[in-house]
Amino acid sequence: MFYDTSCYPFTKKLEDNWEEILVEYQNLKSGAIPYPETHLYEGEWDVFPFLFFGEIFFDNCSNCPKTWGVLGDLPGLKTASFSILRANTKISPHTGFTKEVLRCHLSLKIPDSCAIMVGDEEWTWQEGKCFVFDDTVWHSAYNASNQDRVVLLLDFEKTNKES
């Protein structure tokens, strides 16, 4: 289930700053870690966390000050990280762990042959664009290319209108 991004004004701010966010990602030398739920994927899926349900990764935030500055203004932000789906990796169908949030992806580096399935809808990322979905719906993703797929992944509090 995908949502209209125009209902979330912060997505425009993310899109307006996507190139600077991408540059900060590209300038990183280290700090990405394997996504911890390794049973969910085949291949390599790394994350560079900024925020995880109240825990702030201060070193990562200071390495990406523009990104963290944009994120700091987002209402109800619960998680934020760069999500790097390495070449030839697929994420198995699964559901998120809480109905209290929606997920947003800001597409940063998107090679061909990548997509996400949410329910029975397939979606392809477009560089510089956001989309919002309910990750409690069965979803999966794949990167069948020989390059990394990179998004800024956010979870933010649902409002009453989405419940």
PDB file of C-alpha atoms in Angstrom:
ATOM      1  CA  MET A   1       0.000   0.000   0.000  1.00  0.00           C
ATOM      2  CA  PHE A   2       1.570   3.229  -1.215  1.00  0.00           C
ATOM      3  CA  TYR A   3       0.542   6.720  -0.092  1.00  0.00           C
ATOM      4  CA  ASP A   4       0.409  10.013  -1.965  1.00  0.00           C
ATOM      5  CA  THR A   5       3.598  11.874  -1.007  1.00  0.00           C
ATOM      6  CA  SER A   6       1.836  15.237  -1.361  1.00  0.00           C
ATOM      7  CA  CYS A   7       0.157  14.388   1.976  1.00  0.00           C
ATOM      8  CA  TYR A   8       3.594  14.574   3.619  1.00  0.00           C
ATOM      9  CA  PRO A   9       5.202  18.001   3.088  1.00  0.00           C
ATOM     10  CA  PHE A  10       8.578  16.779   4.363  1.00  0.00           C
ATOM     11  CA  THR A  11       8.970  14.645   1.218  1.00  0.00           C
ATOM     12  CA  LYS A  12       9.342  17.796  -0.883  1.00  0.00           C
ATOM     13  CA  LYS A  13      12.101  19.009   1.435  1.00  0.00           C
ATOM     14  CA  LEU A  14      13.879  15.663   1.066  1.00  0.00           C
ATOM     15  CA  GLU A  15      13.533  15.788  -2.719  1.00  0.00           C
ATOM     16  CA  ASP A  16      14.780  19.396  -2.816  1.00  0.00           C
ATOM     17  CA  ASN A  17      17.947  18.295  -0.981  1.00  0.00           C
ATOM     18  CA  TRP A  18      18.499  14.877  -2.528  1.00  0.00           C
ATOM     19  CA  GLU A  19      21.653  15.749  -4.476  1.00  0.00           C
ATOM     20  CA  GLU A  20      23.425  17.126  -1.398  1.00  0.00           C
ATOM     21  CA  ILE A  21      22.331  14.065   0.589  1.00  0.00           C
ATOM     22  CA  LEU A  22      23.706  11.820  -2.162  1.00  0.00           C
ATOM     23  CA  VAL A  23      27.045  13.678  -2.122  1.00  0.00           C
ATOM     24  CA  GLU A  24      27.327  13.130   1.631  1.00  0.00           C
ATOM     25  CA  TYR A  25      26.624   9.426   1.139  1.00  0.00           C
ATOM     26  CA  GLN A  26      29.227   9.203  -1.639  1.00  0.00           C
ATOM     27  CA  ASN A  27      31.844  10.890   0.570  1.00  0.00           C
ATOM     28  CA  LEU A  28      31.499   8.315   3.341  1.00  0.00           C
ATOM     29  CA  LYS A  29      34.535   6.114   3.806  1.00  0.00           C
ATOM     30  CA  SER A  30      33.116   3.786   6.469  1.00  0.00           C
ATOM     31  CA  GLY A  31      30.307   3.340   8.955  1.00  0.00           C
ATOM     32  CA  ALA A  32      27.882   1.136   7.038  1.00  0.00           C
ATOM     33  CA  ILE A  33      26.983  -2.061   8.852  1.00  0.00           C
ATOM     34  CA  PRO A  34      25.182  -5.208   7.686  1.00  0.00           C
ATOM     35  CA  TYR A  35      21.433  -5.096   8.178  1.00  0.00           C
ATOM     36  CA  PRO A  36      21.059  -7.173  11.339  1.00  0.00           C
ATOM     37  CA  GLU A  37      18.158  -9.424  10.292  1.00  0.00           C
ATOM     38  CA  THR A  38      20.304 -11.499   7.941  1.00  0.00           C
ATOM     39  CA  HIS A  39      17.591 -14.140   7.497  1.00  0.00           C
ATOM     40  CA  LEU A  40      15.599 -11.592   5.446  1.00  0.00           C
ATOM     41  CA  TYR A  41      17.998 -11.302   2.533  1.00  0.00           C
ATOM     42  CA  GLU A  42      20.320 -13.129   0.168  1.00  0.00           C
ATOM     43  CA  GLY A  43      23.407 -11.116  -0.732  1.00  0.00           C
ATOM     44  CA  GLU A  44      24.500  -7.947   1.037  1.00  0.00           C
ATOM     45  CA  TRP A  45      22.287  -5.293   2.581  1.00  0.00           C
ATOM     46  CA  ASP A  46      24.027  -2.580   4.584  1.00  0.00           C
ATOM     47  CA  VAL A  47      22.735   0.398   6.540  1.00  0.00           C
ATOM     48  CA  PHE A  48      24.300   3.619   7.766  1.00  0.00           C
ATOM     49  CA  PRO A  49      22.075   4.590  10.702  1.00  0.00           C
ATOM     50  CA  PHE A  50      21.325   8.091  11.924  1.00  0.00           C
ATOM     51  CA  LEU A  51      18.420   7.377  14.268  1.00  0.00           C
ATOM     52  CA  PHE A  52      16.755   4.234  15.559  1.00  0.00           C
ATOM     53  CA  PHE A  53      13.754   4.723  17.872  1.00  0.00           C
ATOM     54  CA  GLY A  54      15.391   7.352  20.068  1.00  0.00           C
ATOM     55  CA  GLU A  55      19.003   6.223  19.689  1.00  0.00           C
ATOM     56  CA  ILE A  56      20.988   8.838  17.769  1.00  0.00           C
ATOM     57  CA  PHE A  57      24.201   7.741  16.046  1.00  0.00           C
ATOM     58  CA  PHE A  58      26.085  10.976  16.688  1.00  0.00           C
ATOM     59  CA  ASP A  59      29.244  10.103  14.706  1.00  0.00           C
ATOM     60  CA  ASN A  60      27.176   9.260  11.637  1.00  0.00           C
ATOM     61  CA  CYS A  61      25.145  12.452  12.020  1.00  0.00           C
ATOM     62  CA  SER A  62      28.302  14.563  12.242  1.00  0.00           C
ATOM     63  CA  ASN A  63      29.698  12.847   9.114  1.00  0.00           C
ATOM     64  CA  CYS A  64      26.556  13.873   7.195  1.00  0.00           C
ATOM     65  CA  PRO A  65      25.583  17.283   8.623  1.00  0.00           C
ATOM     66  CA  LYS A  66      23.374  18.329   5.694  1.00  0.00           C
ATOM     67  CA  THR A  67      21.463  15.047   5.792  1.00  0.00           C
ATOM     68  CA  TRP A  68      21.049  15.214   9.568  1.00  0.00           C
ATOM     69  CA  GLY A  69      19.998  18.865   9.291  1.00  0.00           C
ATOM     70  CA  VAL A  70      17.217  17.963   6.869  1.00  0.00           C
ATOM     71  CA  LEU A  71      16.162  14.999   9.010  1.00  0.00           C
ATOM     72  CA  GLY A  72      16.105  17.061  12.203  1.00  0.00           C
ATOM     73  CA  ASP A  73      13.020  18.975  11.046  1.00  0.00           C
ATOM     74  CA  LEU A  74      10.918  15.954  10.107  1.00  0.00           C
ATOM     75  CA  PRO A  75       7.821  15.509  12.268  1.00  0.00           C
ATOM     76  CA  GLY A  76       7.506  12.211  14.118  1.00  0.00           C
ATOM     77  CA  LEU A  77      10.764  10.762  12.796  1.00  0.00           C
ATOM     78  CA  LYS A  78      11.507   7.381  14.410  1.00  0.00           C
ATOM     79  CA  THR A  79      14.242   5.844  12.240  1.00  0.00           C
ATOM     80  CA  ALA A  80      16.580   7.111   9.545  1.00  0.00           C
ATOM     81  CA  SER A  81      19.448   5.460   7.701  1.00  0.00           C
ATOM     82  CA  PHE A  82      21.058   5.071   4.348  1.00  0.00           C
ATOM     83  CA  SER A  83      19.942   1.672   3.067  1.00  0.00           C
ATOM     84  CA  ILE A  84      22.413   0.111   0.650  1.00  0.00           C
ATOM     85  CA  LEU A  85      21.139  -2.906  -1.251  1.00  0.00           C
ATOM     86  CA  ARG A  86      24.312  -4.284  -2.786  1.00  0.00           C
ATOM     87  CA  ALA A  87      24.520  -5.770  -6.265  1.00  0.00           C
ATOM     88  CA  ASN A  88      22.626  -9.001  -6.853  1.00  0.00           C
ATOM     89  CA  THR A  89      20.791  -8.942  -3.531  1.00  0.00           C
ATOM     90  CA  LYS A  90      17.180  -9.729  -2.793  1.00  0.00           C
ATOM     91  CA  ILE A  91      15.096  -9.152   0.302  1.00  0.00           C
ATOM     92  CA  SER A  92      12.518 -11.851   1.015  1.00  0.00           C
ATOM     93  CA  PRO A  93       8.863 -10.997   1.601  1.00  0.00           C
ATOM     94  CA  HIS A  94       8.325  -9.807   5.164  1.00  0.00           C
ATOM     95  CA  THR A  95       6.357  -7.312   7.223  1.00  0.00           C
ATOM     96  CA  GLY A  96       7.480  -4.479   9.448  1.00  0.00           C
ATOM     97  CA  PHE A  97       7.412  -4.691  13.209  1.00  0.00           C
ATOM     98  CA  THR A  98       5.037  -1.876  14.193  1.00  0.00           C
ATOM     99  CA  LYS A  99       1.806  -0.379  12.893  1.00  0.00           C
ATOM    100  CA  GLU A 100       2.735   2.952  14.491  1.00  0.00           C
ATOM    101  CA  VAL A 101       4.866   4.171  11.555  1.00  0.00           C
ATOM    102  CA  LEU A 102       4.943   4.535   7.797  1.00  0.00           C
ATOM    103  CA  ARG A 103       8.103   4.113   5.755  1.00  0.00           C
ATOM    104  CA  CYS A 104       9.546   6.634   3.315  1.00  0.00           C
ATOM    105  CA  HIS A 105      12.321   6.052   0.785  1.00  0.00           C
ATOM    106  CA  LEU A 106      14.221   8.938  -0.778  1.00  0.00           C
ATOM    107  CA  SER A 107      15.851   7.422  -3.853  1.00  0.00           C
ATOM    108  CA  LEU A 108      19.525   8.377  -4.139  1.00  0.00           C
ATOM    109  CA  LYS A 109      21.398   5.941  -6.385  1.00  0.00           C
ATOM    110  CA  ILE A 110      19.216   3.654  -8.453  1.00  0.00           C
ATOM    111  CA  PRO A 111      20.620   1.323 -11.102  1.00  0.00           C
ATOM    112  CA  ASP A 112      18.394  -0.516 -13.558  1.00  0.00           C
ATOM    113  CA  SER A 113      16.941  -3.875 -12.508  1.00  0.00           C
ATOM    114  CA  CYS A 114      15.815  -2.832  -9.016  1.00  0.00           C
ATOM    115  CA  ALA A 115      12.294  -2.824  -7.592  1.00  0.00           C
ATOM    116  CA  ILE A 116      10.198  -3.166  -4.472  1.00  0.00           C
ATOM    117  CA  MET A 117       6.934  -5.099  -4.132  1.00  0.00           C
ATOM    118  CA  VAL A 118       4.410  -3.954  -1.550  1.00  0.00           C
ATOM    119  CA  GLY A 119       1.414  -6.235  -1.497  1.00  0.00           C
ATOM    120  CA  ASP A 120       0.776  -6.907  -5.174  1.00  0.00           C
ATOM    121  CA  GLU A 121       2.192  -3.569  -6.401  1.00  0.00           C
ATOM    122  CA  GLU A 122       5.673  -3.347  -7.885  1.00  0.00           C
ATOM    123  CA  TRP A 123       7.394   0.018  -7.611  1.00  0.00           C
ATOM    124  CA  THR A 124      10.665   1.190  -9.086  1.00  0.00           C
ATOM    125  CA  TRP A 125      12.710   3.886  -7.438  1.00  0.00           C
ATOM    126  CA  GLN A 126      13.406   7.147  -9.283  1.00  0.00           C
ATOM    127  CA  GLU A 127      16.486   9.110  -8.270  1.00  0.00           C
ATOM    128  CA  GLY A 128      15.589  12.210  -6.298  1.00  0.00           C
ATOM    129  CA  LYS A 129      12.018  11.083  -5.599  1.00  0.00           C
ATOM    130  CA  CYS A 130      10.305   9.858  -2.444  1.00  0.00           C
ATOM    131  CA  PHE A 131       7.618   7.305  -1.912  1.00  0.00           C
ATOM    132  CA  VAL A 132       5.754   6.331   1.228  1.00  0.00           C
ATOM    133  CA  PHE A 133       4.335   2.917   2.062  1.00  0.00           C
ATOM    134  CA  ASP A 134       2.988   0.821   4.893  1.00  0.00           C
ATOM    135  CA  ASP A 135       5.695  -1.692   5.708  1.00  0.00           C
ATOM    136  CA  THR A 136       3.290  -3.840   7.757  1.00  0.00           C
ATOM    137  CA  VAL A 137       2.044  -5.027   4.354  1.00  0.00           C
ATOM    138  CA  TRP A 138       4.047  -7.919   2.902  1.00  0.00           C
ATOM    139  CA  HIS A 139       6.912  -6.420   0.925  1.00  0.00           C
ATOM    140  CA  SER A 140      10.142  -7.486  -0.729  1.00  0.00           C
ATOM    141  CA  ALA A 141      12.838  -5.884  -2.855  1.00  0.00           C
ATOM    142  CA  TYR A 142      15.585  -6.823  -5.230  1.00  0.00           C
ATOM    143  CA  ASN A 143      18.657  -5.405  -6.880  1.00  0.00           C
ATOM    144  CA  ALA A 144      19.481  -7.562  -9.900  1.00  0.00           C
ATOM    145  CA  SER A 145      22.123  -5.132 -11.168  1.00  0.00           C
ATOM    146  CA  ASN A 146      25.886  -5.117 -10.652  1.00  0.00           C
ATOM    147  CA  GLN A 147      25.770  -1.776  -8.750  1.00  0.00           C
ATOM    148  CA  ASP A 148      24.534  -0.671  -5.344  1.00  0.00           C
ATOM    149  CA  ARG A 149      21.023   0.696  -4.837  1.00  0.00           C
ATOM    150  CA  VAL A 150      20.973   3.455  -2.192  1.00  0.00           C
ATOM    151  CA  VAL A 151      17.982   5.099  -0.517  1.00  0.00           C
ATOM    152  CA  LEU A 152      17.520   7.239   2.553  1.00  0.00           C
ATOM    153  CA  LEU A 153      15.075   5.113   4.538  1.00  0.00           C
ATOM    154  CA  LEU A 154      12.836   6.763   7.147  1.00  0.00           C
ATOM    155  CA  ASP A 155      10.108   5.618   9.489  1.00  0.00           C
ATOM    156  CA  PHE A 156       7.753   8.303  10.783  1.00  0.00           C
ATOM    157  CA  GLU A 157       4.724   8.277  13.051  1.00  0.00           C
ATOM    158  CA  LYS A 158       1.358   7.595  11.470  1.00  0.00           C
ATOM    159  CA  THR A 159      -1.316  10.171  11.981  1.00  0.00           C
ATOM    160  CA  ASN A 160      -4.983   9.382  12.509  1.00  0.00           C
ATOM    161  CA  LYS A 161      -5.721   9.772   8.793  1.00  0.00           C
ATOM    162  CA  GLU A 162      -3.620   6.697   7.872  1.00  0.00           C
ATOM    163  CA  SER A 163      -4.858   4.382  10.642  1.00  0.00           C
TER     164      SER A 163
END
